[in-house]
mmCIF file of C-alpha atoms in Angstrom:
data_model
loop_
_atom_site.group_PDB
_atom_site.id
_atom_site.type_symbol
_atom_site.label_atom_id
_atom_site.label_comp_id
_atom_site.label_asym_id
_atom_site.label_seq_id
_atom_site.Cartn_x
_atom_site.Cartn_y
_atom_site.Cartn_z
ATOM 1 C CA MET A 268 24.453 -0.250 17.296
ATOM 2 C CA LEU A 269 27.421 -1.254 15.300
ATOM 3 C CA ALA A 270 29.718 1.418 16.624
ATOM 4 C CA LEU A 271 28.552 0.674 20.136
ATOM 5 C CA LEU A 272 29.525 -2.986 20.000
ATOM 6 C CA LEU A 273 32.859 -2.225 18.620
ATOM 7 C CA ALA A 274 33.541 0.389 21.254
ATOM 8 C CA PHE A 275 32.705 -2.283 23.951
ATOM 9 C CA MET A 276 34.753 -4.919 22.114
ATOM 10 C CA ILE A 277 37.787 -2.424 22.087
ATOM 11 C CA GLY A 278 37.404 -1.620 25.731
ATOM 12 C CA TRP A 279 37.262 -5.347 26.663
ATOM 13 C CA VAL A 280 40.332 -6.278 24.587
ATOM 14 C CA VAL A 281 42.489 -3.319 25.663
ATOM 15 C CA GLY A 282 41.285 -3.337 29.077
ATOM 16 C CA ASP A 283 40.194 0.145 29.640
ATOM 17 C CA ALA A 284 36.266 -0.086 29.800
ATOM 18 C CA ARG A 285 36.407 3.326 31.356
ATOM 19 C CA ASN A 286 37.090 4.983 27.819
ATOM 20 C CA THR A 287 34.166 2.975 25.921
ATOM 21 C CA VAL A 288 32.190 6.200 25.678
ATOM 22 C CA THR A 289 35.185 7.579 24.046
ATOM 23 C CA TYR A 290 35.936 4.495 21.633
ATOM 24 C CA PHE A 291 32.119 4.836 20.700
ATOM 25 C CA TYR A 292 32.795 8.678 19.798
ATOM 26 C CA HIS A 293 35.588 8.168 17.671
ATOM 27 C CA ILE A 294 34.335 5.013 15.769
ATOM 28 C CA TYR A 295 30.987 6.808 15.394
ATOM 29 C CA THR A 296 32.730 10.033 13.801
ATOM 30 C CA GLU A 297 34.925 7.919 11.706
ATOM 31 C CA LEU A 298 32.055 6.005 10.315
ATOM 32 C CA PHE A 299 30.978 9.126 8.621
ATOM 33 C CA GLY A 300 34.213 9.981 7.177
ATOM 34 C CA LYS A 301 35.795 12.416 9.965
ATOM 35 C CA GLU A 302 39.698 11.948 10.323
ATOM 36 C CA PRO A 303 40.192 10.080 13.612
ATOM 37 C CA ARG A 304 42.349 11.292 16.155
ATOM 38 C CA TRP A 305 42.686 8.106 18.447
ATOM 39 C CA SER A 306 45.212 5.404 18.499
ATOM 40 C CA LEU A 307 45.114 1.901 19.451
ATOM 41 C CA PRO A 308 48.287 -0.688 19.563
ATOM 42 C CA ASP A 309 49.115 -2.591 16.403
ATOM 43 C CA GLN A 310 48.732 -5.791 18.491
ATOM 44 C CA PHE A 311 44.999 -5.191 18.708
ATOM 45 C CA MET A 312 44.347 -5.149 14.824
ATOM 46 C CA TYR A 313 44.189 -1.345 14.785
ATOM 47 C CA GLN A 314 44.645 -1.384 10.999
ATOM 48 C CA ASN A 315 41.910 -4.021 10.446
ATOM 49 C CA ILE A 316 39.658 -1.832 12.234
ATOM 50 C CA ARG A 317 40.291 1.116 10.470
ATOM 51 C CA ALA A 318 39.806 -0.643 7.273
ATOM 52 C CA PHE A 319 36.501 -2.266 8.469
ATOM 53 C CA LEU A 320 35.409 1.511 9.540
ATOM 54 C CA ALA A 321 36.535 2.882 6.229
ATOM 55 C CA THR A 322 34.375 0.361 4.072
ATOM 56 C CA LEU A 323 31.226 1.190 6.334
ATOM 57 C CA SER A 324 31.956 4.836 5.961
ATOM 58 C CA LEU A 325 31.515 4.496 2.212
ATOM 59 C CA LEU A 326 28.447 1.960 2.058
ATOM 60 C CA SER A 327 26.737 3.950 4.763
ATOM 61 C CA PRO A 328 25.424 7.014 2.796
ATOM 62 C CA SER A 329 24.128 4.507 0.232
ATOM 63 C CA ILE A 330 22.429 2.630 2.678
ATOM 64 C CA PHE A 331 21.025 5.742 4.303
ATOM 65 C CA LEU A 332 19.810 6.922 0.940
ATOM 66 C CA GLY A 333 18.005 3.682 -0.162
ATOM 67 C CA ILE A 334 16.437 3.528 3.254
ATOM 68 C CA ILE A 335 15.071 7.371 2.728
ATOM 69 C CA ILE A 336 14.160 6.648 -1.039
ATOM 70 C CA TYR A 337 12.275 3.624 -0.017
ATOM 71 C CA LYS A 338 10.488 5.081 2.778
ATOM 72 C CA PHE A 339 9.371 8.147 1.363
ATOM 73 C CA PHE A 340 9.112 7.587 -2.240
ATOM 74 C CA VAL A 341 8.321 4.094 -2.790
ATOM 75 C CA LEU A 342 5.981 3.415 0.256
ATOM 76 C CA SER A 343 4.560 6.562 0.019
ATOM 77 C CA ARG A 344 2.984 6.326 -3.423
ATOM 78 C CA ASP A 345 0.123 4.197 -4.202
ATOM 79 C CA ASN A 346 1.057 0.360 -4.141
ATOM 80 C CA ILE A 347 -2.796 -0.382 -4.323
ATOM 81 C CA VAL A 348 -4.258 0.892 -7.577
ATOM 82 C CA PHE A 349 -8.156 0.635 -7.676
ATOM 83 C CA ARG A 350 -10.661 0.596 -10.385
ATOM 84 C CA SER A 351 -12.058 4.193 -10.750
ATOM 85 C CA LYS A 352 -15.442 3.120 -10.416
ATOM 86 C CA THR A 353 -17.283 0.221 -8.273
ATOM 87 C CA GLU A 354 -20.500 -1.916 -9.115
ATOM 88 C CA TRP A 355 -23.562 -3.661 -7.894
ATOM 89 C CA SER A 356 -23.511 -7.600 -7.622
ATOM 90 C CA ALA A 357 -25.745 -9.844 -5.958
ATOM 91 C CA GLU A 358 -25.505 -13.409 -4.598
ATOM 92 C CA GLU A 359 -27.994 -15.439 -2.740
ATOM 93 C CA GLY A 360 -30.367 -12.661 -2.369
ATOM 94 C CA GLU A 361 -27.614 -10.435 -0.692
ATOM 95 C CA THR A 362 -26.409 -7.256 -2.540
ATOM 96 C CA PHE A 363 -22.571 -6.294 -2.551
ATOM 97 C CA LEU A 364 -20.513 -3.520 -3.901
ATOM 98 C CA ASP A 365 -17.346 -5.100 -5.892
ATOM 99 C CA ILE A 366 -14.033 -3.225 -5.126
ATOM 100 C CA HIS A 367 -11.392 -4.267 -7.806
ATOM 101 C CA PHE A 368 -7.692 -3.482 -7.437
ATOM 102 C CA TYR A 369 -4.313 -4.381 -8.162
ATOM 103 C CA ILE A 370 -0.805 -4.334 -6.629
ATOM 104 C CA ALA A 371 1.332 -1.740 -8.631
ATOM 105 C CA SER A 372 4.603 -2.287 -6.834
ATOM 106 C CA SER A 373 7.071 -4.869 -7.598
ATOM 107 C CA LEU A 374 7.842 -5.272 -3.938
ATOM 108 C CA ARG A 375 6.275 -8.254 -2.212
ATOM 109 C CA LEU A 376 3.296 -7.593 -0.084
ATOM 110 C CA TYR A 377 2.110 -9.824 2.913
ATOM 111 C CA ASN A 378 -0.995 -9.871 5.041
ATOM 112 C CA LEU A 379 -3.097 -7.608 2.743
ATOM 113 C CA ARG A 380 -6.310 -6.562 4.523
ATOM 114 C CA PHE A 381 -8.873 -4.157 3.676
ATOM 115 C CA ASP A 382 -11.262 -2.274 6.118
ATOM 116 C CA CYS A 383 -14.260 -0.351 4.893
ATOM 117 C CA PHE A 384 -16.065 2.743 6.622
ATOM 118 C CA LEU A 385 -19.010 5.143 5.431
ATOM 119 C CA ARG A 386 -18.860 8.769 5.823
ATOM 120 C CA THR A 387 -21.921 10.677 5.643
ATOM 121 C CA TYR A 388 -22.982 14.396 5.716
ATOM 122 C CA GLU A 389 -26.345 15.890 6.107
ATOM 123 C CA THR A 390 -26.862 19.475 5.399
ATOM 124 C CA ALA A 391 -30.105 19.662 7.664
ATOM 125 C CA TYR A 392 -28.310 19.376 10.668
ATOM 126 C CA GLU A 393 -25.435 21.933 9.903
ATOM 127 C CA VAL A 394 -26.733 24.306 12.608
ATOM 128 C CA GLU A 395 -25.582 23.102 16.216
ATOM 129 C CA ALA A 396 -29.058 23.940 17.744
ATOM 130 C CA SER A 397 -30.809 20.990 15.897
ATOM 131 C CA GLY A 398 -29.085 18.821 18.427
ATOM 132 C CA ARG A 399 -27.405 16.310 15.834
ATOM 133 C CA TYR A 400 -24.184 16.328 14.366
ATOM 134 C CA PRO A 401 -24.209 16.469 10.379
ATOM 135 C CA MET A 402 -21.221 14.097 10.209
ATOM 136 C CA ASN A 403 -21.398 10.401 10.715
ATOM 137 C CA THR A 404 -18.399 7.665 10.553
ATOM 138 C CA ILE A 405 -20.090 3.968 10.132
ATOM 139 C CA PRO A 406 -17.800 0.907 10.113
ATOM 140 C CA VAL A 407 -18.806 -1.601 7.474
ATOM 141 C CA PRO A 408 -17.759 -5.251 8.500
ATOM 142 C CA LEU A 409 -16.167 -7.028 5.551
ATOM 143 C CA ARG A 410 -15.883 -10.895 4.750
ATOM 144 C CA ALA A 411 -13.086 -13.130 4.445
ATOM 145 C CA ASP A 412 -12.205 -12.259 0.858
ATOM 146 C CA SER A 413 -10.979 -8.878 2.205
ATOM 147 C CA PHE A 414 -7.851 -10.350 3.521
ATOM 148 C CA TYR A 415 -5.063 -11.603 1.215
ATOM 149 C CA PRO A 416 -2.113 -13.495 2.983
ATOM 150 C CA LEU A 417 -0.039 -13.631 -0.220
ATOM 151 C CA PRO A 418 -1.490 -11.348 -3.175
ATOM 152 C CA TYR A 419 -0.145 -11.580 -6.482
ATOM 153 C CA ASN A 420 1.534 -8.391 -8.060
ATOM 154 C CA TYR A 421 0.032 -6.913 -11.298
ATOM 155 C CA VAL A 422 -2.875 -9.131 -11.358
ATOM 156 C CA PRO A 423 -6.641 -7.772 -10.605
ATOM 157 C CA SER A 424 -8.413 -8.735 -7.729
ATOM 158 C CA ARG A 425 -11.650 -8.235 -5.955
ATOM 159 C CA PHE A 426 -13.367 -8.302 -2.770
ATOM 160 C CA ARG A 427 -16.949 -7.422 -1.877
ATOM 161 C CA VAL A 428 -18.677 -4.920 0.643
ATOM 162 C CA PRO A 429 -21.916 -6.273 1.599
ATOM 163 C CA MET A 430 -24.644 -3.890 1.872
ATOM 164 C CA SER A 431 -26.845 -5.477 4.437
ATOM 165 C CA SER A 432 -25.061 -4.170 7.789
ATOM 166 C CA PRO A 433 -25.474 -1.228 7.501
ATOM 167 C CA HIS A 434 -28.118 -1.758 5.089
ATOM 168 C CA ILE A 435 -27.264 0.693 2.228
ATOM 169 C CA GLN A 436 -29.688 1.383 -0.662
ATOM 170 C CA VAL A 437 -29.769 3.976 -3.457
ATOM 171 C CA ASP A 438 -33.379 4.520 -4.665
ATOM 172 C CA SER A 439 -34.757 5.403 -7.945
ATOM 173 C CA GLU A 440 -34.762 9.139 -6.710
ATOM 174 C CA GLY A 441 -31.036 9.090 -6.173
ATOM 175 C CA LEU A 442 -31.486 9.194 -2.351
ATOM 176 C CA VAL A 443 -28.909 7.052 -0.422
ATOM 177 C CA ARG A 444 -30.709 5.420 2.763
ATOM 178 C CA ILE A 445 -28.752 3.996 5.261
ATOM 179 C CA ARG A 446 -30.240 2.108 8.422
ATOM 180 C CA THR A 447 -28.238 1.038 11.324
ATOM 181 C CA ALA A 448 -29.456 -0.118 14.586
ATOM 182 C CA GLU A 449 -29.539 3.080 16.007
ATOM 183 C CA ARG A 450 -31.373 5.334 13.232
ATOM 184 C CA GLU A 451 -32.059 5.733 9.623
ATOM 185 C CA ILE A 452 -30.174 8.294 7.544
ATOM 186 C CA VAL A 453 -31.566 9.572 4.348
ATOM 187 C CA LEU A 454 -29.264 11.702 2.274
ATOM 188 C CA ASN A 455 -29.882 13.638 -0.558
ATOM 189 C CA PRO A 456 -26.863 14.755 -2.738
ATOM 190 C CA ALA A 457 -29.004 17.343 -4.966
ATOM 191 C CA GLN A 458 -29.262 19.090 -1.513
ATOM 192 C CA GLY A 459 -25.655 19.061 -0.686
ATOM 193 C CA ASP A 460 -25.817 15.618 1.373
ATOM 194 C CA PHE A 461 -22.985 13.287 0.384
ATOM 195 C CA CYS A 462 -22.030 9.661 1.212
ATOM 196 C CA GLU A 463 -18.520 8.134 0.843
ATOM 197 C CA LEU A 464 -17.328 4.853 1.119
ATOM 198 C CA TYR A 465 -13.550 4.565 2.295
ATOM 199 C CA ILE A 466 -11.378 1.705 1.601
ATOM 200 C CA ILE A 467 -8.216 1.531 3.813
ATOM 201 C CA ALA A 468 -5.634 -0.803 2.660
ATOM 202 C CA ARG A 469 -3.122 -2.021 5.096
ATOM 203 C CA GLY A 470 -0.237 -4.436 4.464
ATOM 204 C CA HIS A 471 3.251 -5.343 5.226
ATOM 205 C CA VAL A 472 6.481 -5.411 3.065
ATOM 206 C CA PRO A 473 9.048 -7.635 4.546
ATOM 207 C CA GLU A 474 12.041 -6.612 2.061
ATOM 208 C CA LEU A 475 11.931 -3.177 3.904
ATOM 209 C CA GLN A 476 10.900 -4.286 7.251
ATOM 210 C CA ALA A 477 7.782 -1.706 6.886
ATOM 211 C CA ARG A 478 4.225 -1.491 6.709
ATOM 212 C CA PHE A 479 2.263 0.806 4.494
ATOM 213 C CA ASN A 480 -1.386 2.252 4.783
ATOM 214 C CA GLU A 481 -3.088 3.433 1.762
ATOM 215 C CA VAL A 482 -7.078 5.108 1.412
ATOM 216 C CA LYS A 483 -9.379 5.054 -1.554
ATOM 217 C CA LYS A 484 -12.637 6.849 -1.387
ATOM 218 C CA TYR A 485 -15.801 5.997 -3.561
ATOM 219 C CA ARG A 486 -18.473 8.542 -3.640
ATOM 220 C CA ILE A 487 -22.081 6.907 -3.446
ATOM 221 C CA PRO A 488 -23.800 6.906 -6.060
ATOM 222 C CA GLU A 489 -21.284 9.047 -8.378
ATOM 223 C CA ASP A 490 -18.890 6.348 -8.415
ATOM 224 C CA ILE A 491 -21.244 3.511 -8.903
ATOM 225 C CA SER A 492 -21.156 2.241 -12.381
ATOM 226 C CA ALA A 493 -24.773 2.071 -13.851
ATOM 227 C CA GLN A 494 -23.747 -0.827 -16.131
ATOM 228 C CA PRO A 495 -21.651 -3.782 -15.551
ATOM 229 C CA LEU A 496 -17.925 -3.134 -15.709
ATOM 230 C CA PRO A 497 -15.944 -4.843 -18.339
ATOM 231 C CA ALA A 498 -14.613 -8.147 -17.596
ATOM 232 C CA MET A 499 -10.841 -8.703 -17.294
ATOM 233 C CA HIS A 500 -9.198 -11.847 -18.304
ATOM 234 C CA THR A 501 -6.213 -13.492 -16.493
ATOM 235 C CA ARG A 502 -4.249 -16.371 -17.452
ATOM 236 C CA PHE A 503 -1.031 -17.797 -16.264
ATOM 237 C CA VAL A 504 1.607 -18.661 -18.964
ATOM 238 C CA ARG A 505 3.631 -21.458 -17.322
ATOM 239 C CA SER A 506 6.602 -21.311 -20.040
ATOM 240 C CA GLN A 507 7.261 -17.527 -19.129
ATOM 241 C CA SER A 508 6.266 -17.981 -15.457
ATOM 242 C CA LYS A 509 4.085 -14.636 -15.835
ATOM 243 C CA PHE A 510 0.461 -13.552 -15.622
ATOM 244 C CA PHE A 511 -1.121 -11.911 -18.423
ATOM 245 C CA VAL A 512 -3.919 -9.562 -18.063
ATOM 246 C CA GLU A 513 -6.264 -8.554 -20.824
ATOM 247 C CA ASN A 514 -8.917 -5.642 -20.938
ATOM 248 C CA TRP A 515 -7.379 -3.406 -18.454
ATOM 249 C CA GLN A 516 -10.027 -0.576 -18.096
ATOM 250 C CA ASP A 517 -11.317 1.788 -15.776
ATOM 251 C CA PHE A 518 -8.499 1.873 -13.374
ATOM 252 C CA GLU A 519 -7.156 5.028 -12.380
ATOM 253 C CA PRO A 520 -5.587 6.875 -15.169
ATOM 254 C CA GLN A 521 -3.261 9.171 -12.858
ATOM 255 C CA ARG A 522 -1.822 6.069 -11.543
ATOM 256 C CA LYS A 523 -1.580 3.422 -14.675
ATOM 257 C CA ARG A 524 0.404 0.532 -13.825
ATOM 258 C CA ARG A 525 2.624 0.739 -17.083
ATOM 259 C CA GLY A 526 4.041 3.447 -19.448
ATOM 260 C CA PHE A 527 2.880 3.571 -23.148
ATOM 261 C CA PHE A 528 5.365 1.611 -24.670
ATOM 262 C CA LYS A 529 5.300 -1.024 -21.867
ATOM 263 C CA GLN A 530 1.513 -1.276 -22.420
ATOM 264 C CA TRP A 531 2.193 -1.724 -26.041
ATOM 265 C CA ARG A 532 4.628 -4.407 -25.519
ATOM 266 C CA SER A 533 2.479 -6.251 -23.311
ATOM 267 C CA ARG A 534 -0.406 -6.112 -26.156
ATOM 268 C CA ALA A 535 1.780 -7.583 -28.431
ATOM 269 C CA ARG A 536 3.143 -10.528 -26.357
ATOM 270 C CA ASN A 537 -0.579 -11.137 -25.522
ATOM 271 C CA TRP A 538 -1.112 -11.276 -29.456
ATOM 272 C CA LEU A 539 1.565 -13.447 -30.052
ATOM 273 C CA TYR A 540 0.530 -16.103 -27.457
ATOM 274 C CA THR A 541 -2.907 -15.872 -28.638
ATOM 275 C CA LYS A 542 -1.454 -16.761 -32.268
ATOM 276 C CA GLN A 543 0.790 -19.517 -30.975
ATOM 277 C CA ALA A 544 -2.067 -21.109 -29.156
ATOM 278 C CA LYS A 545 -4.258 -21.286 -32.146
#
């Protein structure tokens, strides 16, 4: 775009608009370090244009490399890290699955939104002659707590998946029962059936003018904790303008938010802060 604008400007200043395409070609190739074979009268600041193009030719590889690194390495990794297990909770007579996560990127994310789907497989209908397809995908509506306009980085957060629509229940025998408006699905994991809860995270990264999409899968009932998960404690130290989180547990080990030494340093700071507070 810049090369095209310069080509139009030169064609207008020189009064030779017919050669705009030629100017564009020479400017574009010079941006990538090719020796130019074109000339302009000195009174049209030819040397200044050359110096400007030479500077851009030095900067453009770094810019392109930075874009590639961020697009394919920063955004391709998991910016959202989920707790490896989920847990039941109840409120006002309604049952939920609590999904815990944190943002493991230093980039600022905006308009973080979660969507949820159930995927089921019934081995009893593997034969096409049965007239029913064995796989189903069922959307699960989420509530307002699944939308974070301005989420905090490195701070654990949570949203809830309601188990009422569709109605999802795991009975004492390990059977997963799903009731929708159309039918009831009964899954027996011991016979090869499975039920998977897919969480899709979407958001914007204004610093890169980009978006990201990430997926997390929970198996039901295998990934539902039988006991309440350990509580996490977050506090904001105003003097340091930082959040300190204690009792990091049950997050996916292959995507830990910090290395060993950073974890040790964070624990030491938490201990020192607690001592000073006392």
